[in-house]
Structure formats: structure tokens, C-alpha cells
CSV table of C-alpha atoms in Angstrom, one decimal:
chain,number,residue,atom,x,y,z
A,1,UNK,CA,133.3,150.5,106.3
A,2,UNK,CA,130.7,149.3,103.8
A,3,UNK,CA,132.8,146.9,101.8
A,4,UNK,CA,132.9,143.1,101.8
A,5,UNK,CA,134.3,141.7,105.0
A,6,UNK,CA,135.6,138.2,105.7
A,7,UNK,CA,136.4,136.4,109.0
A,8,UNK,CA,138.9,135.1,110.0
A,9,UNK,CA,141.7,136.7,107.9
A,10,UNK,CA,144.0,133.8,108.7
A,11,UNK,CA,143.3,130.2,109.7
A,12,UNK,CA,145.8,127.5,110.5
A,13,UNK,CA,144.4,124.0,111.1
A,14,UNK,CA,145.5,120.5,111.2
A,15,UNK,CA,144.6,118.0,108.5
A,16,UNK,CA,141.3,116.3,109.2
A,17,UNK,CA,139.8,119.2,111.1
A,18,UNK,CA,136.7,121.2,110.0
A,19,UNK,CA,136.9,124.9,109.3
A,20,UNK,CA,134.2,127.5,108.7
A,21,UNK,CA,134.7,130.9,107.1
A,22,UNK,CA,132.2,133.8,107.1
A,23,UNK,CA,131.6,136.5,104.5
A,24,UNK,CA,129.5,139.7,105.0
A,25,UNK,CA,128.7,141.2,101.6
A,26,UNK,CA,127.8,144.7,100.7
A,27,UNK,CA,124.4,145.1,102.2
A,28,UNK,CA,122.4,146.0,99.0
A,29,UNK,CA,124.1,143.2,97.0
A,30,UNK,CA,122.0,140.1,96.4
A,31,UNK,CA,124.7,138.0,94.7
A,32,UNK,CA,127.5,136.4,96.7
A,33,UNK,CA,130.4,134.4,95.3
A,34,UNK,CA,133.0,132.2,96.8
A,35,UNK,CA,136.4,131.7,95.1
A,36,UNK,CA,139.6,129.9,95.9
A,37,UNK,CA,143.0,131.3,94.9
A,38,UNK,CA,146.4,129.8,95.1
A,39,UNK,CA,149.7,131.6,94.6
A,40,UNK,CA,150.3,132.7,91.0
A,41,UNK,CA,146.8,131.8,89.9
A,42,UNK,CA,143.6,133.7,89.3
A,43,UNK,CA,140.6,133.1,91.5
A,44,UNK,CA,138.8,129.7,90.9
A,45,UNK,CA,135.0,129.8,91.1
A,46,UNK,CA,133.5,127.6,93.9
A,47,UNK,CA,129.9,128.6,94.2
A,48,UNK,CA,127.5,131.5,94.1
A,49,UNK,CA,124.2,132.6,95.7
A,50,UNK,CA,121.4,134.9,94.6
A,51,UNK,CA,119.7,135.9,97.8
A,52,UNK,CA,119.5,132.7,99.8
A,53,UNK,CA,119.5,130.4,96.8
A,54,UNK,CA,122.7,128.6,95.9
A,55,UNK,CA,122.4,128.7,92.1
A,56,UNK,CA,125.7,127.1,91.0
A,57,UNK,CA,128.4,125.0,92.4
A,58,UNK,CA,131.7,124.2,90.6
A,59,UNK,CA,131.9,120.6,89.4
A,60,UNK,CA,135.4,120.6,90.7
A,61,UNK,CA,134.2,121.2,94.2
A,62,UNK,CA,134.6,118.3,96.6
A,63,UNK,CA,131.6,117.1,98.7
A,64,UNK,CA,133.7,118.2,101.7
A,65,UNK,CA,132.9,121.8,100.8
A,66,UNK,CA,129.5,123.3,101.7
A,67,UNK,CA,128.2,126.8,101.6
A,68,UNK,CA,125.1,128.5,103.0
A,69,UNK,CA,123.5,131.9,102.9
A,70,UNK,CA,120.6,131.4,105.3
A,71,UNK,CA,118.9,134.8,105.2
A,72,UNK,CA,120.3,136.1,102.0
A,73,UNK,CA,122.8,138.3,103.9
A,74,UNK,CA,126.0,136.8,105.2
A,75,UNK,CA,127.4,133.5,104.0
A,76,UNK,CA,129.5,130.7,105.5
A,77,UNK,CA,131.8,128.3,103.7
A,78,UNK,CA,132.6,125.1,105.6
A,79,UNK,CA,135.4,122.6,104.7
A,80,UNK,CA,135.2,119.3,106.4
A,81,UNK,CA,138.1,116.9,106.9
A,82,UNK,CA,140.6,119.4,105.6
A,83,UNK,CA,143.5,118.3,103.4
A,84,UNK,CA,146.8,119.9,102.7
A,85,UNK,CA,145.6,120.6,99.2
A,86,UNK,CA,142.9,122.9,100.6
A,87,UNK,CA,145.5,125.4,101.6
A,88,UNK,CA,144.7,128.6,99.7
A,89,UNK,CA,143.2,132.0,99.9
A,90,UNK,CA,139.4,131.9,100.1
A,91,UNK,CA,137.8,135.0,98.6
A,92,UNK,CA,134.3,136.2,98.8
A,93,UNK,CA,132.7,138.7,96.4
A,94,UNK,CA,129.4,140.3,96.0
A,95,UNK,CA,127.6,142.1,93.2
A,96,UNK,CA,124.2,143.6,92.4
A,97,UNK,CA,121.7,142.5,89.8
A,98,UNK,CA,120.3,146.0,89.4
A,99,UNK,CA,120.3,147.8,86.2
A,100,UNK,CA,122.6,150.5,87.4
A,101,UNK,CA,126.2,151.0,86.4
A,102,UNK,CA,128.3,148.3,88.0
A,103,UNK,CA,125.8,145.6,87.4
A,104,UNK,CA,128.5,143.1,86.5
A,105,UNK,CA,131.4,144.1,88.6
A,106,UNK,CA,132.2,142.1,91.7
A,107,UNK,CA,133.5,143.6,95.0
A,108,UNK,CA,135.9,141.4,96.8
A,109,UNK,CA,136.7,140.9,100.5
A,110,UNK,CA,140.2,140.7,101.8
A,111,UNK,CA,140.1,136.9,101.8
A,112,UNK,CA,140.8,134.2,104.4
A,113,UNK,CA,144.2,132.6,104.2
A,114,UNK,CA,143.9,128.9,105.1
A,115,UNK,CA,146.9,126.8,106.0
A,116,UNK,CA,146.4,123.1,106.5
A,117,UNK,CA,149.4,121.4,108.3
B,1,UNK,CA,140.2,123.3,75.5
B,2,UNK,CA,139.2,126.6,77.0
B,3,UNK,CA,142.0,128.9,78.1
B,4,UNK,CA,142.7,132.4,79.2
B,5,UNK,CA,146.3,133.5,78.9
B,6,UNK,CA,148.1,136.4,80.4
B,7,UNK,CA,151.8,137.0,80.4
B,8,UNK,CA,153.2,134.8,83.2
B,9,UNK,CA,156.4,136.8,83.4
B,10,UNK,CA,156.5,140.1,85.3
B,11,UNK,CA,156.4,143.2,83.2
B,12,UNK,CA,159.0,145.9,84.2
B,13,UNK,CA,158.2,149.4,83.0
B,14,UNK,CA,160.0,152.7,83.6
B,15,UNK,CA,157.9,155.3,85.4
B,16,UNK,CA,156.1,157.6,83.0
B,17,UNK,CA,155.9,155.1,80.2
B,18,UNK,CA,152.8,153.2,79.0
B,19,UNK,CA,152.4,149.7,80.3
B,20,UNK,CA,150.5,147.3,78.1
B,21,UNK,CA,149.2,144.0,79.3
B,22,UNK,CA,147.6,141.3,77.2
B,23,UNK,CA,144.8,138.9,77.7
B,24,UNK,CA,144.1,136.1,75.1
B,25,UNK,CA,141.4,133.5,75.3
B,26,UNK,CA,140.3,130.5,73.3
B,27,UNK,CA,137.0,128.7,73.0
B,28,UNK,CA,135.0,131.2,74.9
B,29,UNK,CA,132.4,133.6,73.8
B,30,UNK,CA,132.3,136.1,76.6
B,31,UNK,CA,129.6,138.8,76.8
B,32,UNK,CA,131.9,141.0,78.8
B,33,UNK,CA,135.6,141.2,79.7
B,34,UNK,CA,136.8,142.8,83.0
B,35,UNK,CA,140.1,143.9,84.3
B,36,UNK,CA,141.0,143.8,88.0
B,37,UNK,CA,143.9,144.8,90.1
B,38,UNK,CA,145.2,142.7,92.9
B,39,UNK,CA,147.8,143.7,95.5
B,40,UNK,CA,149.6,141.0,97.6
B,41,UNK,CA,147.4,139.6,100.3
B,42,UNK,CA,144.3,141.5,99.1
B,43,UNK,CA,141.2,140.7,97.1
B,44,UNK,CA,141.0,141.8,93.5
B,45,UNK,CA,139.6,145.3,92.8
B,46,UNK,CA,137.5,146.0,89.8
B,47,UNK,CA,139.0,148.5,87.2
B,48,UNK,CA,137.1,148.3,83.9
B,49,UNK,CA,134.5,146.4,82.0
B,50,UNK,CA,134.2,146.2,78.3
B,51,UNK,CA,131.3,144.7,76.3
B,52,UNK,CA,131.6,142.4,73.3
B,53,UNK,CA,130.3,145.1,71.0
B,54,UNK,CA,132.7,147.8,72.3
B,55,UNK,CA,136.2,148.3,70.8
B,56,UNK,CA,137.6,150.5,73.5
B,57,UNK,CA,136.9,151.8,77.0
B,58,UNK,CA,138.8,154.5,78.9
B,59,UNK,CA,139.0,155.6,82.5
B,60,UNK,CA,141.5,158.2,83.6
B,61,UNK,CA,144.9,156.8,82.7
B,62,UNK,CA,143.5,153.3,81.9
B,63,UNK,CA,142.4,152.1,78.5
B,64,UNK,CA,141.1,148.7,77.5
B,65,UNK,CA,140.5,147.3,74.0
B,66,UNK,CA,138.6,144.2,73.1
B,67,UNK,CA,138.9,142.4,69.8
B,68,UNK,CA,136.5,139.5,69.6
B,69,UNK,CA,137.9,138.3,66.3
B,70,UNK,CA,141.4,138.0,67.7
B,71,UNK,CA,140.0,136.9,71.0
B,72,UNK,CA,142.2,139.4,72.7
B,73,UNK,CA,142.0,142.3,75.1
B,74,UNK,CA,144.8,144.8,75.8
B,75,UNK,CA,145.0,146.8,79.0
B,76,UNK,CA,147.0,150.1,78.9
B,77,UNK,CA,148.2,152.3,81.8
B,78,UNK,CA,149.6,155.6,80.5
B,79,UNK,CA,152.0,157.8,82.5
B,80,UNK,CA,152.7,154.8,84.8
B,81,UNK,CA,153.6,155.4,88.4
B,82,UNK,CA,155.3,153.1,91.0
B,83,UNK,CA,151.9,153.0,92.8
B,84,UNK,CA,150.5,151.1,89.7
B,85,UNK,CA,152.7,148.1,90.6
B,86,UNK,CA,150.4,145.2,91.2
B,87,UNK,CA,149.1,142.0,89.6
B,88,UNK,CA,146.5,142.7,86.9
B,89,UNK,CA,143.9,140.0,86.2
B,90,UNK,CA,141.5,139.7,83.3
B,91,UNK,CA,138.2,137.9,83.7
B,92,UNK,CA,135.6,136.8,81.2
B,93,UNK,CA,132.0,137.1,82.1
B,94,UNK,CA,129.7,134.6,80.4
B,95,UNK,CA,126.3,135.8,79.6
B,96,UNK,CA,124.7,132.4,80.4
B,97,UNK,CA,125.4,132.3,84.1
B,98,UNK,CA,127.2,135.6,85.0
B,99,UNK,CA,130.2,133.5,86.1
B,100,UNK,CA,133.6,135.1,85.9
B,101,UNK,CA,136.4,133.0,84.4
B,102,UNK,CA,139.8,134.3,85.4
B,103,UNK,CA,143.3,134.5,83.9
B,104,UNK,CA,146.3,133.9,86.1
B,105,UNK,CA,147.3,137.6,86.1
B,106,UNK,CA,150.4,139.5,85.1
B,107,UNK,CA,152.6,141.2,87.6
B,108,UNK,CA,153.4,144.8,86.7
B,109,UNK,CA,156.4,146.5,88.2
B,110,UNK,CA,156.9,150.2,87.6
B,111,UNK,CA,160.4,151.4,88.4
B,112,UNK,CA,161.1,155.0,89.4
């Protein structure tokens, strides 16, 4: 399967704990995006990378959230001191910056469902 | 304020009919508008993209229109099938930073 993969698919944690999610994008894609989605809402942009550089981070994003893409391949999203309001689906997407068809479409992974108790 | 609005209520359509979904936006000047399909518990799947200088785009049973004067896009599924039942999301792509801004989606139910 050459699509976007995310791990874990589900995570239940207690308030105050740290969690880390992983995303493996489509191998030839150099852009990687993280989104958060709650029930009945569209995805909310968190941050994105072009290769290993983090180019933009949402102003709404708390300092408890950090993301890395150390070698321009997979990415991790860490949430420190989780709060109940962090419960959501965390989606990763990737895209290409080439000049081929599909330049602007994003390919999404299945998401990681986080529940903070 | 900037807003993207999609019908919040579910749309129920009889199988075989054309389903039409609406996406309205205010205070944005998108370079592109995209439509995605999302099934429960899954990530969105890209369907169609339309550029600001295009009026209409088609792909098989799907058709998208884009009116930058009205700030509206319409998404049509012709000869609808129960398998088309899903939530459909519109997203605006801003030319400045290639960031997608999303609507909340419309749930489409095709009844046999």
C-alpha cells in the first residue's frame, strides 16, 4: 500500500500525559500537513512541512503541540500535558509540489483518534 | 469575518436523482476550490479541483461549478447511488501559502 499511513489509529490517554503520533506520507510527496478534526467539523489546519522545514504553524496551536519531520520523510506530532479538549481525530496529509496533475490535491491518511480521559 | 458555509443538515436524495451540494464563502479570494469525500472514521478523499478562472469541471458523474462573483461552488452527483452516501467537504486553497481552508461538510444520504 503506497498511501499515507498513520500510527496509532486509536489512542486513549489520561489528562496530563504526553502522546506522540506518527505519519508516513506518500514517498514522493515533499509536503506534509497535520490537521485536527472534531465531530461535525471540517479539518482544522495545524502545521505543514516542505521537506524537513516546518513552514507554517497555526496561530491557534498551543505551545503544547510540536511537530517534526527530521529527514523530510515521516513526521511526528507530539502533544504534551494533554487536556480533554485535545480529544479529536488527528489527520495527516501529503502532497506534491511538482507541476504534474494533482499538484494541489492532498492525500490523507486514516487518522489517529485521540481520546483524553 | 471569513466563513465557509455548507448545508449543515443532511441531504436526502432518492437513488438515480441528481444530488446538488452548495459551498458558499465570504471574505476569501481563493485561487482554487476543492471537493473531498469523507466516510465515517476515514480521512477525506480528493474528488475535484476547480480554478478561479474556470466555470465548470466534470469527472464521470461529478460536476463542479465555481462562481467567484457569487462566491459559491455547486457540487453535483448525477445518477446518484447509495454508495455515494458520505460527507462532502469543500475546501479553499489560498494561493499565498497553499493552505486549505475547510467547510464543515454536508452529509449526503442516497436512499434506494
